[in-house]
Short mmCIF file of C-alpha atoms and ligand atoms in Angstrom, two decimals:
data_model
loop_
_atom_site.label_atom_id
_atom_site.label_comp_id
_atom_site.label_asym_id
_atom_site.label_seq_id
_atom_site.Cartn_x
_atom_site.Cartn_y
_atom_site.Cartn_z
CA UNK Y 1 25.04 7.82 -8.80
CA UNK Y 2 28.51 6.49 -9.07
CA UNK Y 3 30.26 6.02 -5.05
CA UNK Y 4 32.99 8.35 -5.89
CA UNK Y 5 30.66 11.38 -5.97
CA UNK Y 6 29.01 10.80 -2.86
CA UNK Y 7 29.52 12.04 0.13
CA UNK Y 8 27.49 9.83 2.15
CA UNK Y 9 29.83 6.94 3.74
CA UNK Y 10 28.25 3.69 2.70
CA UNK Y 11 28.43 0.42 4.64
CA UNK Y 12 29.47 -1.25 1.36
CA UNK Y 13 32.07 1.20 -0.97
CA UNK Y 14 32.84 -1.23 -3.97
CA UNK Y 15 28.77 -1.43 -4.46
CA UNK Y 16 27.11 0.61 -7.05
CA UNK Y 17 23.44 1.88 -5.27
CA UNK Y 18 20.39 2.80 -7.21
CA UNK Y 19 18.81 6.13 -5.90
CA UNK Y 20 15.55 5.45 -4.77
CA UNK Y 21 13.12 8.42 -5.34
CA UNK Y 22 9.87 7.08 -3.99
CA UNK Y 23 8.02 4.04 -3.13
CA UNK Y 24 4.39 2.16 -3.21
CA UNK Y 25 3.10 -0.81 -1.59
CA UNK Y 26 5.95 -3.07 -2.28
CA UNK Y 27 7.55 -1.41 -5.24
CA UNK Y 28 10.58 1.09 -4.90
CA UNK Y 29 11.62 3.53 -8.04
CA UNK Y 30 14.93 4.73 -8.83
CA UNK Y 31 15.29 8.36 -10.23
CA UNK Y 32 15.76 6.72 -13.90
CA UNK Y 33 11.83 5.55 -13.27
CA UNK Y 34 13.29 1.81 -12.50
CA UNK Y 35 10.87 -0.01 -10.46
CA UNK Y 36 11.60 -3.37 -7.65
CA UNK Y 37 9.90 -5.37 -6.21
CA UNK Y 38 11.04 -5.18 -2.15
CA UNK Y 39 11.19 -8.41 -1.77
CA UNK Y 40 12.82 -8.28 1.53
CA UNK Y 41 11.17 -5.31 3.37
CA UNK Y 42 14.20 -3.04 3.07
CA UNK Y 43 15.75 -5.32 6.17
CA UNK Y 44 12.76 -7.50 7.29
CA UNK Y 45 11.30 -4.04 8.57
CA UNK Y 46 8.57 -2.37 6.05
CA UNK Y 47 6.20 -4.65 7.28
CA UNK Y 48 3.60 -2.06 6.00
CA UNK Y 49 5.24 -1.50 2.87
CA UNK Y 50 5.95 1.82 1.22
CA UNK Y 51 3.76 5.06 1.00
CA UNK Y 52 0.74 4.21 3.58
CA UNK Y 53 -0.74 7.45 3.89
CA UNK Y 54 -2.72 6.74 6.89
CA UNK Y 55 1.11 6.10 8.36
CA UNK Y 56 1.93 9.61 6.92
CA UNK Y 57 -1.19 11.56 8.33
CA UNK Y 58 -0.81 10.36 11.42
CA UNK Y 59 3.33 11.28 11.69
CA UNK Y 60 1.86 14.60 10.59
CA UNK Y 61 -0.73 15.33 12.86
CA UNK Y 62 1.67 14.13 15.50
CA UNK Y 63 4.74 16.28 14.65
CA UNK Y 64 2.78 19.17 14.55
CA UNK Y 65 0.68 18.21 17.92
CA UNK Y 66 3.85 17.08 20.29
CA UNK Y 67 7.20 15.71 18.38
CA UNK Y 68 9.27 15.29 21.40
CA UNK Y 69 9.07 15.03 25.14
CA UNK Y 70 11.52 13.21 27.63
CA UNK Y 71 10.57 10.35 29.88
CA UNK Y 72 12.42 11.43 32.57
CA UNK Y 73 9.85 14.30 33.75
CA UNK Y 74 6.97 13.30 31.09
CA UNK Y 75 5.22 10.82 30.01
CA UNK Y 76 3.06 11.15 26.88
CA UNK Y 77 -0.51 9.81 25.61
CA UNK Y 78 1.56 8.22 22.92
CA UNK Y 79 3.73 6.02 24.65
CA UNK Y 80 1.21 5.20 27.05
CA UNK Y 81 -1.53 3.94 24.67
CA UNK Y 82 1.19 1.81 22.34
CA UNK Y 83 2.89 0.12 25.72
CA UNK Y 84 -1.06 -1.07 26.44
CA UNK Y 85 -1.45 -2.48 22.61
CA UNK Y 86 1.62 -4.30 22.55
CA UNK Y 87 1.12 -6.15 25.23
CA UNK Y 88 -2.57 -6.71 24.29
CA UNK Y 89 -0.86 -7.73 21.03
CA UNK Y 90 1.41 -10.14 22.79
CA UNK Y 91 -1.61 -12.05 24.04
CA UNK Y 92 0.95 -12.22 27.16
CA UNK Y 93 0.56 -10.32 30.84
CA UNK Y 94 3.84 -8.45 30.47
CA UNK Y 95 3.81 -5.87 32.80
CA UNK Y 96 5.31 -3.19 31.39
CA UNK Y 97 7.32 -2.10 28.24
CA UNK Y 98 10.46 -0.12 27.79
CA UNK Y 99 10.92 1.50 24.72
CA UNK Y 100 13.86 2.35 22.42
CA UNK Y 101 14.63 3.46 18.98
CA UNK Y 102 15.41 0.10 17.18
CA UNK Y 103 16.37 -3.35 17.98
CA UNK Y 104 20.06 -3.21 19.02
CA UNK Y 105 19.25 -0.91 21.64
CA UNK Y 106 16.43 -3.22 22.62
CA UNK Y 107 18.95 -6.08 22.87
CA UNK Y 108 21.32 -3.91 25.22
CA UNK Y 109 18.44 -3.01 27.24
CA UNK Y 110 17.57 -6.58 27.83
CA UNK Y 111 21.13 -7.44 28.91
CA UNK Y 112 21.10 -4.55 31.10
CA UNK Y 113 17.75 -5.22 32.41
CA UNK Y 114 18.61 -9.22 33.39
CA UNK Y 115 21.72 -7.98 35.23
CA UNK Y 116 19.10 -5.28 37.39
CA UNK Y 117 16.99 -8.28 38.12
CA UNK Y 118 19.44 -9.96 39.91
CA UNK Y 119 20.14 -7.15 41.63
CA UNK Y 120 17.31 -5.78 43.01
CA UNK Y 121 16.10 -9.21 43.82
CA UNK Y 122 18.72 -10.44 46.20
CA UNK Y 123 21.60 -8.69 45.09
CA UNK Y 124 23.19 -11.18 42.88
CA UNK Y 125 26.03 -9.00 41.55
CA UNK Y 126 27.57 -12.53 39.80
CA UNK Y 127 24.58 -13.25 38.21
CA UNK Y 128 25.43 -11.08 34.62
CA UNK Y 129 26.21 -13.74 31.72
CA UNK Y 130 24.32 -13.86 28.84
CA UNK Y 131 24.31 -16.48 26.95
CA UNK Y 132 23.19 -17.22 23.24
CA UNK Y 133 23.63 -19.22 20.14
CA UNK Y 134 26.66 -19.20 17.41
CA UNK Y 135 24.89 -17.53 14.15
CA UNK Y 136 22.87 -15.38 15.83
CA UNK Y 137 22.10 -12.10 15.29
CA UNK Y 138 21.32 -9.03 18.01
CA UNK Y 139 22.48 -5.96 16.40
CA UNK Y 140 25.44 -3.91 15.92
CA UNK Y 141 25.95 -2.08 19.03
CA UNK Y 142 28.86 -3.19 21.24
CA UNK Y 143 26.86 -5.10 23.67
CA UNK Y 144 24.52 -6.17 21.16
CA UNK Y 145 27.23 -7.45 19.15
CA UNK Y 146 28.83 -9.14 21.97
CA UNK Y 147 25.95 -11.22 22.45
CA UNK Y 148 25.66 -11.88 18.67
CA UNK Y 149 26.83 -15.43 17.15
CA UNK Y 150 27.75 -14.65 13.41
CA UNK Y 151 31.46 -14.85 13.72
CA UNK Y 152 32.18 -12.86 10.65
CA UNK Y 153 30.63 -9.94 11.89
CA UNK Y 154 32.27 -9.88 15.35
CA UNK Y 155 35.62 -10.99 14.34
CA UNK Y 156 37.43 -7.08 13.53
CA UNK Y 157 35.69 -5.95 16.94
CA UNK Y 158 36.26 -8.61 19.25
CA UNK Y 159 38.87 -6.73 21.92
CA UNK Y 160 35.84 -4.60 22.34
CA UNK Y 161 33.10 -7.31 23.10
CA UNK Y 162 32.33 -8.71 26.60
CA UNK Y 163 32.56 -12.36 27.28
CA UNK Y 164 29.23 -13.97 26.52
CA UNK Y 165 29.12 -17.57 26.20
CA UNK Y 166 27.68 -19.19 22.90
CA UNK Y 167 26.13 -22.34 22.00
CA UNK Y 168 25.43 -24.00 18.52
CA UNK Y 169 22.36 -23.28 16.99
CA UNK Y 170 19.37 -26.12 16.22
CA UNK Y 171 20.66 -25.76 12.40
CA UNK Y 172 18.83 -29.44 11.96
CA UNK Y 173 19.81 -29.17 8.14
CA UNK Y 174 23.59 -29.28 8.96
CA UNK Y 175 23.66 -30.38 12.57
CA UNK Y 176 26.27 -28.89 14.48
CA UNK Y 177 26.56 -32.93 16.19
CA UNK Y 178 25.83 -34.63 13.27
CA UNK Y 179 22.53 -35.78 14.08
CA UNK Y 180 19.02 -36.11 13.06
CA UNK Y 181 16.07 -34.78 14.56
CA UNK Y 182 14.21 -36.29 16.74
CA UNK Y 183 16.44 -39.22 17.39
CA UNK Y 184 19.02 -36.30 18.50
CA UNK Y 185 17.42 -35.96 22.06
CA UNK Y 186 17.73 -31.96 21.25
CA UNK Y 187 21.34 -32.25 21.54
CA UNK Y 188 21.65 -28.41 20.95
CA UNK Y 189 19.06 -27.27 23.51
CA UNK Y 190 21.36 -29.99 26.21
CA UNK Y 191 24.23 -27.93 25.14
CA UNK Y 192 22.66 -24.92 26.88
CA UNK Y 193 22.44 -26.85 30.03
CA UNK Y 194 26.19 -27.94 29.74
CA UNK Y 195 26.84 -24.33 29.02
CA UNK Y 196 25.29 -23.17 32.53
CA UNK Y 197 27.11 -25.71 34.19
CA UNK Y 198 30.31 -24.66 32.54
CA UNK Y 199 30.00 -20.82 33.37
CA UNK Y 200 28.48 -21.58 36.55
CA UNK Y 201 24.22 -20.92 37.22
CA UNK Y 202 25.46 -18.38 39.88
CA UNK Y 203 27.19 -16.34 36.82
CA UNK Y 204 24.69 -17.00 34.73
CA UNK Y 205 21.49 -14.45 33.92
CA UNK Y 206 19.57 -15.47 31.12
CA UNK Y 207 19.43 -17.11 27.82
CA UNK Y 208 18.90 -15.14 24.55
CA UNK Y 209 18.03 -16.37 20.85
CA UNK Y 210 15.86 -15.22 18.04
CA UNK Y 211 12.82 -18.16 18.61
CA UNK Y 212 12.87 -17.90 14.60
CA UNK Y 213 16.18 -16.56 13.36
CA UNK Y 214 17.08 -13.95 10.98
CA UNK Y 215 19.03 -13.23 8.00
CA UNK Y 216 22.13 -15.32 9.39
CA UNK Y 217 21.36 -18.68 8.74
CA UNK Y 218 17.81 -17.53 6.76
CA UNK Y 219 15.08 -17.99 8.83
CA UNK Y 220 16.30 -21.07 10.69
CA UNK Y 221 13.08 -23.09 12.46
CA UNK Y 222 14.03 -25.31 15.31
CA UNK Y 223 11.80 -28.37 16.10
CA UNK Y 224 8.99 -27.53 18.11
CA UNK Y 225 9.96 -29.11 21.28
CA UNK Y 226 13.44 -27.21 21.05
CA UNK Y 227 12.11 -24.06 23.19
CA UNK Y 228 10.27 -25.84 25.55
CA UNK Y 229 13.39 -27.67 26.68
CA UNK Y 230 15.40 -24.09 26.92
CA UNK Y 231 12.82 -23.31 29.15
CA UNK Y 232 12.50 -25.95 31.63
CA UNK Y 233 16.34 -25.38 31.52
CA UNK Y 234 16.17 -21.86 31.63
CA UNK Y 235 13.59 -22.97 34.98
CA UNK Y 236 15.77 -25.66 36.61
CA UNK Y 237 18.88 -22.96 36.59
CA UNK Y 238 17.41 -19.67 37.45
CA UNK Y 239 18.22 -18.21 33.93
CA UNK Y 240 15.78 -15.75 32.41
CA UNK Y 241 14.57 -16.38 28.70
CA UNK Y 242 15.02 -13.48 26.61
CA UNK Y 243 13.37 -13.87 22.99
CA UNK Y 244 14.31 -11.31 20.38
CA UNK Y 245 11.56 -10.88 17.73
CA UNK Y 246 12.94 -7.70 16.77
CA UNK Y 247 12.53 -9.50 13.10
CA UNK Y 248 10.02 -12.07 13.69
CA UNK Y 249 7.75 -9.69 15.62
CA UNK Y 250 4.21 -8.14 14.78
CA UNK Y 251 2.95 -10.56 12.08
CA UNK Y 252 5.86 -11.30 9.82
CA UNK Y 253 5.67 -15.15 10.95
CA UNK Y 254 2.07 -15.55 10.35
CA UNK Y 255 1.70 -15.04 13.73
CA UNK Y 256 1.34 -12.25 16.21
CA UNK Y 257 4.97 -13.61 17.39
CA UNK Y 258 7.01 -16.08 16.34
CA UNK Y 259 6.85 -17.62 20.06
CA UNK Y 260 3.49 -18.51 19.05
CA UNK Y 261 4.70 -21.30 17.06
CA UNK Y 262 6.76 -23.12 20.29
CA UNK Y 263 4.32 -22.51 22.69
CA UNK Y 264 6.60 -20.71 25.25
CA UNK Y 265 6.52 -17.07 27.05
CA UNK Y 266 10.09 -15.66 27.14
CA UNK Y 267 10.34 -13.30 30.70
CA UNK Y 268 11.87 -10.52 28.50
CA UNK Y 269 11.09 -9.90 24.78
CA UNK Y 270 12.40 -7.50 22.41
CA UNK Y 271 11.05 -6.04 19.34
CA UNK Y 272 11.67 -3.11 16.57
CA UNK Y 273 11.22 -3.09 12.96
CA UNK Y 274 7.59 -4.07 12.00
CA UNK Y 275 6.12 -2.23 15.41
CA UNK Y 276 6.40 0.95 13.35
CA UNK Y 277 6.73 -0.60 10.02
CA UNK Y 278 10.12 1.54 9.71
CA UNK Y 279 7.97 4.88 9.03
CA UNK Y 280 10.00 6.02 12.23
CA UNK Y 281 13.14 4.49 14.47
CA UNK Y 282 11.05 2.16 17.28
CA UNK Y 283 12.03 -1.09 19.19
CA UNK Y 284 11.03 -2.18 22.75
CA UNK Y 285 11.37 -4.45 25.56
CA UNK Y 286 8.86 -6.30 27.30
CA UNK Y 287 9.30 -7.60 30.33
CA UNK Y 288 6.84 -10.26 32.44
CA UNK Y 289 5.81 -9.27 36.41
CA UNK Y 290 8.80 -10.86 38.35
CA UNK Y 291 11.25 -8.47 36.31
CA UNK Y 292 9.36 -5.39 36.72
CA UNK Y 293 8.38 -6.18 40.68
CA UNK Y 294 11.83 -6.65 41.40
CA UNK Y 295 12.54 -3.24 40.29
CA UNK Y 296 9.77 -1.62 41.19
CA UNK Y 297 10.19 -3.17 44.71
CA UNK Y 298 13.99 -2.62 45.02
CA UNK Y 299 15.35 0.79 44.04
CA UNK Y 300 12.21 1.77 41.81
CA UNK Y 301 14.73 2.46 39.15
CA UNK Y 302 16.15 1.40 35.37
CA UNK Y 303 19.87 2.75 35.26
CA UNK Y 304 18.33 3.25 31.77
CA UNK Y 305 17.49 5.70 29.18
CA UNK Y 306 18.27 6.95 25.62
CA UNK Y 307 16.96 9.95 24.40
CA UNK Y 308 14.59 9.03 22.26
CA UNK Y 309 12.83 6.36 24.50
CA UNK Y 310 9.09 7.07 24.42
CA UNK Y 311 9.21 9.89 22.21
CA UNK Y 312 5.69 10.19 21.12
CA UNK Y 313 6.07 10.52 17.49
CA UNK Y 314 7.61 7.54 17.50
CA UNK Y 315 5.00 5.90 19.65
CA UNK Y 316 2.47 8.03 17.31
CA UNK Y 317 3.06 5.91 14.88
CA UNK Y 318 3.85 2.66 16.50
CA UNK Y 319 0.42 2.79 17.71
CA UNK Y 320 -1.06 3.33 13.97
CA UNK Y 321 1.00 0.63 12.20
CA UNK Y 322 -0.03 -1.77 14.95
CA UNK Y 323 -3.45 -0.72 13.95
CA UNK Y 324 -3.23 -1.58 10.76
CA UNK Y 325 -1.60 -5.06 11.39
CA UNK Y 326 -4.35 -6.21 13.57
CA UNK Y 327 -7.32 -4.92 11.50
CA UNK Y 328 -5.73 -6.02 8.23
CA UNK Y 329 -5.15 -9.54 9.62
CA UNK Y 330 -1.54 -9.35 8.26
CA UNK Y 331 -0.64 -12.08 10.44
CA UNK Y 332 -2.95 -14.28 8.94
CA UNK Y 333 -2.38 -12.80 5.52
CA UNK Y 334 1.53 -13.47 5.86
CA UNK Y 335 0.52 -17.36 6.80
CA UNK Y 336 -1.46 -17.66 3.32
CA UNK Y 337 1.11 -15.89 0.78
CA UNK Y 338 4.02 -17.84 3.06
CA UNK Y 339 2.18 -21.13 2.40
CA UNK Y 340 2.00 -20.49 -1.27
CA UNK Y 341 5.95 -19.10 -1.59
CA UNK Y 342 7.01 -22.60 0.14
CA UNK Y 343 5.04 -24.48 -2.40
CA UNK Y 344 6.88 -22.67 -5.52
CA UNK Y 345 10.02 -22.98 -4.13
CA UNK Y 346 9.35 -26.89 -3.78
CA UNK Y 347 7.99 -26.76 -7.01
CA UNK Y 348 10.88 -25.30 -8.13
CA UNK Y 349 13.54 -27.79 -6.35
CA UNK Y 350 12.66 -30.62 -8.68
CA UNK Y 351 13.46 -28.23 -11.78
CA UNK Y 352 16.24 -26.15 -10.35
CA UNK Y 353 18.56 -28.31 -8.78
CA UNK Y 354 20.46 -26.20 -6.34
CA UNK Y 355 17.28 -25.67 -3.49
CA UNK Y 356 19.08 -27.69 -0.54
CA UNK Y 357 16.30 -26.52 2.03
CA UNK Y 358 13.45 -24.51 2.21
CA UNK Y 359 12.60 -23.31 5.91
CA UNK Y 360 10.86 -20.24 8.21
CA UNK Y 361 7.49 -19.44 8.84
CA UNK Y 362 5.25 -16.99 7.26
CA UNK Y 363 6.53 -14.04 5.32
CA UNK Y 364 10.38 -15.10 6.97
CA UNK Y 365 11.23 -17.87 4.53
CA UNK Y 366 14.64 -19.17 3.81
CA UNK Y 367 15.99 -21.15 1.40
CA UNK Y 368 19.85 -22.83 1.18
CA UNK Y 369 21.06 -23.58 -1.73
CA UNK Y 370 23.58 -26.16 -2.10
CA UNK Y 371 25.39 -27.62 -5.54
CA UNK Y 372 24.15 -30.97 -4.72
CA UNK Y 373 21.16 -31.64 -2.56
CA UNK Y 374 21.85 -35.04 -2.29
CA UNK Y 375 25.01 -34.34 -0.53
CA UNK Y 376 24.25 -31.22 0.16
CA UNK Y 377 27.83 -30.08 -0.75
CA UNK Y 378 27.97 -26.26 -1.08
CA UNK Y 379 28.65 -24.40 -4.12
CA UNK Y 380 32.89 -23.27 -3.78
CA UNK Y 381 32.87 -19.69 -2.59
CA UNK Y 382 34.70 -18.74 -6.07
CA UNK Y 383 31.51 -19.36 -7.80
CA UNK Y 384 29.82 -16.53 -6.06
CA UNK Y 385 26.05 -17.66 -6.54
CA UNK Y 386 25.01 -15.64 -3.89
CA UNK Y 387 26.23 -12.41 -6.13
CA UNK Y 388 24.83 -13.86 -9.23
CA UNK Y 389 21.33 -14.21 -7.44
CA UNK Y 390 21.32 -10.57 -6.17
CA UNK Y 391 22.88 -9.36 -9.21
CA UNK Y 392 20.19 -11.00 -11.69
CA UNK Y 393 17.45 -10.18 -8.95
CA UNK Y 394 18.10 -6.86 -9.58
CA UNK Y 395 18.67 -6.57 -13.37
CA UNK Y 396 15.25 -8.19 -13.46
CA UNK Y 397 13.47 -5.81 -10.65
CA UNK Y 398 13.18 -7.77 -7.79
CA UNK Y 399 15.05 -6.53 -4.62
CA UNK Y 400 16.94 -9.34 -2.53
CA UNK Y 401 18.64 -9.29 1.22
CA UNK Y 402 22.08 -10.48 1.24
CA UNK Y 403 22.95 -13.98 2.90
CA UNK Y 404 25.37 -15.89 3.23
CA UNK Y 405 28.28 -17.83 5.21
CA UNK Y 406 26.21 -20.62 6.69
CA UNK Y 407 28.97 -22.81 7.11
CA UNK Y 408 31.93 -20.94 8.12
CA UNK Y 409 33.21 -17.68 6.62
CA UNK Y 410 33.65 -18.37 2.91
CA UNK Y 411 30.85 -20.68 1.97
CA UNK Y 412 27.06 -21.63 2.72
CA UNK Y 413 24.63 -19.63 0.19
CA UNK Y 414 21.02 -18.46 1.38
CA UNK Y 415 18.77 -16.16 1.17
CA UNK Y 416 15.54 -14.94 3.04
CA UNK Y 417 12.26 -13.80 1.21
CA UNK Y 418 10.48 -11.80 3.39
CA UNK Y 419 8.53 -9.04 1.17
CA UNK Y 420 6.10 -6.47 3.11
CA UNK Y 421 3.15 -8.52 4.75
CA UNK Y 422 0.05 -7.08 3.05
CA UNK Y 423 1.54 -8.18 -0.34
CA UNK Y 424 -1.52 -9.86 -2.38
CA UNK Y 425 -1.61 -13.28 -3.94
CA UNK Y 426 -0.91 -11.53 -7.40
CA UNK Y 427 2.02 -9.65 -6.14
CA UNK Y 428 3.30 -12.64 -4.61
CA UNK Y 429 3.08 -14.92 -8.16
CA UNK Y 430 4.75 -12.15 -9.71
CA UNK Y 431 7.41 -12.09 -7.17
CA UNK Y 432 8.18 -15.59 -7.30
CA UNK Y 433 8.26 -15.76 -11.01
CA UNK Y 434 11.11 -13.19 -10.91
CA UNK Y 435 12.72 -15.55 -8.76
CA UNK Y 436 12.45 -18.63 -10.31
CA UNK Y 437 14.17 -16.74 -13.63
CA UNK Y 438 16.77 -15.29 -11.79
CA UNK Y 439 17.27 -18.53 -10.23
CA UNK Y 440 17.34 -19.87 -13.49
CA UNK Y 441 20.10 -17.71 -14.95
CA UNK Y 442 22.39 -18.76 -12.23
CA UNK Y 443 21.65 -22.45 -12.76
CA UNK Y 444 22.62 -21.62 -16.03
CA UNK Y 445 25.36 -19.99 -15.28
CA UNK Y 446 26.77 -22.44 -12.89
CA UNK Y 447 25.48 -26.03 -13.67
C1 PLP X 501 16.93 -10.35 15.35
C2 PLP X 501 17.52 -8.98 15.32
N1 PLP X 501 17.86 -8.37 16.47
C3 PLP X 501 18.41 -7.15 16.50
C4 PLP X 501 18.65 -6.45 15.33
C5 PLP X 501 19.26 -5.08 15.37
O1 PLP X 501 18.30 -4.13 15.04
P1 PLP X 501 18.71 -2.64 14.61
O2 PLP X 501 19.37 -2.75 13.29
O3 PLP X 501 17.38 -1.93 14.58
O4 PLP X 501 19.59 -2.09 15.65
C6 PLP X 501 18.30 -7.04 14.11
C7 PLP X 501 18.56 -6.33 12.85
O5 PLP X 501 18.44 -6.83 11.77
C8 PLP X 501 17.73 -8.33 14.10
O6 PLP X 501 17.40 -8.94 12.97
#
C-alpha cells in the first residue's frame, strides 16, 4: 500500500509498510503471499508467536462469557486467578498485583505507587524522585517517558517531562568511565549512590532499570554483581527497587525473569508484553508486602485506575498464555535456541568483520556492530548500516527491530534478535542463515 493512500497516521511517514494479512508460528504474510520470518516478536511481545488457537478459543469463549467489568465495584474470576499465577510464576511472595493494559502504564503505576508508599507509611510527601539509568527505556507515556534514558526519544518532549534524575548505564562494552570490569569497582552502580546523595535520600523514592535492557542499547547485560550492589544501596538509603521486565518478563531470557540471572527481588516489578503474548493489551505491577501493607494499613486506597485494569478478557487470556509458557518450558526452550544464536553469531565474527559485541540472555540477544572491532570505532552515521541490515533483512524475509544510537544521537549500530520463544532448532538455523546473508550483503556493501 503506498503511505499516501492511507489514512491511518503512521509513527514513521517516509516508510513504505507491507500489509500483513495473517500470521503462523513465527511467520507473517503480506497480502502479495510474501512470507517473514518475525524475528523480533513484533516488539519483543509475541512471545507465543502468531495464530495459537488455544489463545483464540479461549478470547472467544471469554468475550462471549464476560468481556468487560470494572474493578471499582467488581472483581472477576479472571483477574483473580492470573494475579495468583503470576506471582506463583515469579517464584517471589509479592503480595498483590495491579494490572494495566501494557507496559508504559505499568511504569506510571510504579512511580505512582513508590510516591503512595511514602505516604501512607509516615507521610513522606518529599520522598517522590525516581531515579534511573541514561539509555533506558520505560515507555512513551509522559511519566513513563520522563523516567526513560534514551535521549533521542525525550529530547522534542522535554518541557513536558518531570525531573527524574539519571545515571549511566553498566554499558561494560563502552564504559561510560572508561573502565574495565571487574577492576572498575562497579563504578556505575557507585554512581547511583552519588546520585542519592546528590538529590538528597529524603527526596529520593526508588530506583528503576530494566535488570536486562531492551531495544536501546540491545539487550545490554550488566555483570552479575551489578544488581546486588543497587540493592544494598537501594537498602542503606531507603530507596525502593523497581525492575521493569515489561520485555524481559515471562520466559524471553531463558528464565522465568530476567532477575533470575542477578539473584535479586526488586520491591516493585512491572511487566506487559509476553504475559499475554500480545493476543490482547496486558501489563502489571507487582508489588512485595511492605508496599501493599502500607496501603492497605494507611488509607486502604491506590489513587489509581485505568479503565481497562483487570478487565477479564484481558486477564482471560493472560492466564492461558501463561499456561502455555510454563507447560511448554519456553523458558528453558528460549535458553537452548539463545545458546545456539550466540554461537553463530561468534561464528560469524571471525568471517564478518563488523560483530563488535554479542550480548543478552536467552531469546533477548544483542549484537553491536562496529567498523573495526579492534578499535571498536563505529561505522559514520552516513553509511547507514543499520538501514542496509533492515532493508536486506527484509528483501530476504526475515523481519528485524530497529536499533540504533548507542553512542550519542547519530551513531552506534545494533540490533536485538529476539524471535517468538517456542521457535524450534530448525526455525532458528533458518533464521540465522538469513542473517548471516543479509549481514553479508552489507559487509559487501560497506567493507
Ligand atoms: C522495558 C520496557 N518498558 C516499558 C515499555 C513500554 O511498553 P508499552 O509500549 O506497552 O507501553 C517497553 C516497550 O517496548 C519496554 O521495552
Amino acid at each position: 500500500m503506498k503511505v499516501t493512500e492511507s489514512k491511518v497516521f503512521y509513527r514513521n511517514f517516509n516508510k513504505r509498510l507491507s500489509t500483513i494479512v495473517r500470521g503462523k508460528g513465527i511467520y507473517l504474510y503480506d497480502k502479495d503471499g510474501r512470507k517473514y520470518i518475525d524475528a523480533c516478536s513484533g516488539s519483543v511481545s509475541a512471545n507465543l508467536g502468531h495464530g495459537n488457537e488455544e489463545i483464540a478459543e479461549t478470547m472467544g469463549k471469554q468475550a462471549a462469557t464476560l468481556a468487560y467489568t470494572h474493578m471499582h465495584s467488581f472483581t472477576n474470576e479472571q483477574a483473580e486467578q492470573l494475579a495468583r499465577r503470576v506471582v506463583e510464576y515469579s517464584g517471589q511472595d509479592y503480595e498483590a498485583v495491579y494490572f494495566v493494559s501494557g507496559g508504559s502504564e505499568a511504569t506510571d503505576t510504579a512511580v505512582k505507587l513508590a510516591r503512595q508508599y511514602y505516604l501512607e507509611r509516615d507521610g513522606r510527601s518529599c520522598k517522590h524522585k525516581v531515579i534511573s539509568r541514561w539509555m533506558s527505556f520505560h515507555g512513551n507515556t509522559i511519566g513513563a517517558m520522563s523516567v526513560s534514558g534514551k535521549r533521542g526519544l525525550r529530547q522534542k518532549y522535554d518541557p513536558y517531562l518531570f525531573d527524574s534524575p539519571h545515571i549511566e548505564a553498566p554499558y561494560c562494552y563502552r564504559c561510560p568511565y572508561d573502565r574495565s570490569y571487574p577492576q572498575c569497582g562497579l563504578r556505575c552502580a557507585q554512581e547511583l549512590e552519588n546520585c542519592i546523595l546528590r538529590e538528597g535520600p529524603e527526596n529520593v523514592s526508588a530506583f528503576m532499570a530494566e535488570p536486562i535492557g531492551g531495544t536501546s542499547l540491545s539487550a545490554l547485560r550488566p555483570p552479575d554483581d551489578y544488581y546486588r550492589a543497587v540493592r544494598e544501596i537501594c537498602d542503606r538509603y531507603d530507596v525502593l527497587l523497581i525492575f521493569d521486565e515489561v520485555m524481559t518478563g515471562f520466559g524471553r531470557t531463558g528464565r522465568h525473569f530476567a532477575m533470575e540471572y542477578f539473584d535479586v527481588v526488586p520491591d516493585i516489578l512491572t511487566f506487559a508484553k509476553g504475559v499475554s503474548s500480545c493476543y490482547f493489551p496486558l501489563g502489571g505491577v507487582m508489588a512485595d508486602g511492605r508496599v501493599v501493607e502500607a496501603v492497605k494499613k494507611g488509607s486502604g486506597k491506590f489513587t489509581h485506575g485505568y479503565t481497562y485494569s483487570g478487565n477479564p478478557l484481558a486477564c482471560a487470556v493472560g492466564n492461558k498464555a501463561v499456561e502455555i509458557i510454563q507447560r511448554e518450558r519456553l523458558a528453558e526452550n528460549a535458553a537452548k535456541q539463545g545458546a545456539y544464536i550466540k554461537g553463530r553469531l561468534a561464528e560469524m565474527a571471525a568471517e564478518l568483520p563488523v560483530i563488535g559485541d554479542i550480548r543478552g540472555e536467552g531469546l533477548l540477544i544483542g549484537v553491536e556492530f562496529v567498523a573495526d572491532p579492534a578499535t571498536k570505532q563505529p561505522f559514520p552515521a552516513k553509511a547507514g548500516f543499520n538501514a542496509k541490515l533492515e532493508q536486506a533483512g527484509m528483501k530476504l524475509g526475515l523481519a528485524l527491530y530497529p536499533g540504533g544510537y548507542s553512542i550519542n544521537e547519530t551513531s552506534g549500530d545494533h540490533r536485538i534478535i529476539s524471535p517468538p520463544i517456542n521457535i524450534t532448532a530448525a526455525e532458528c538455523q533458518l533464521l540465522m542463515d538469513l542473517f548471516q546473508q543479509a549481514l553479508a550483503q552489507v559487509c559487501h556493501e560497506l567493507l
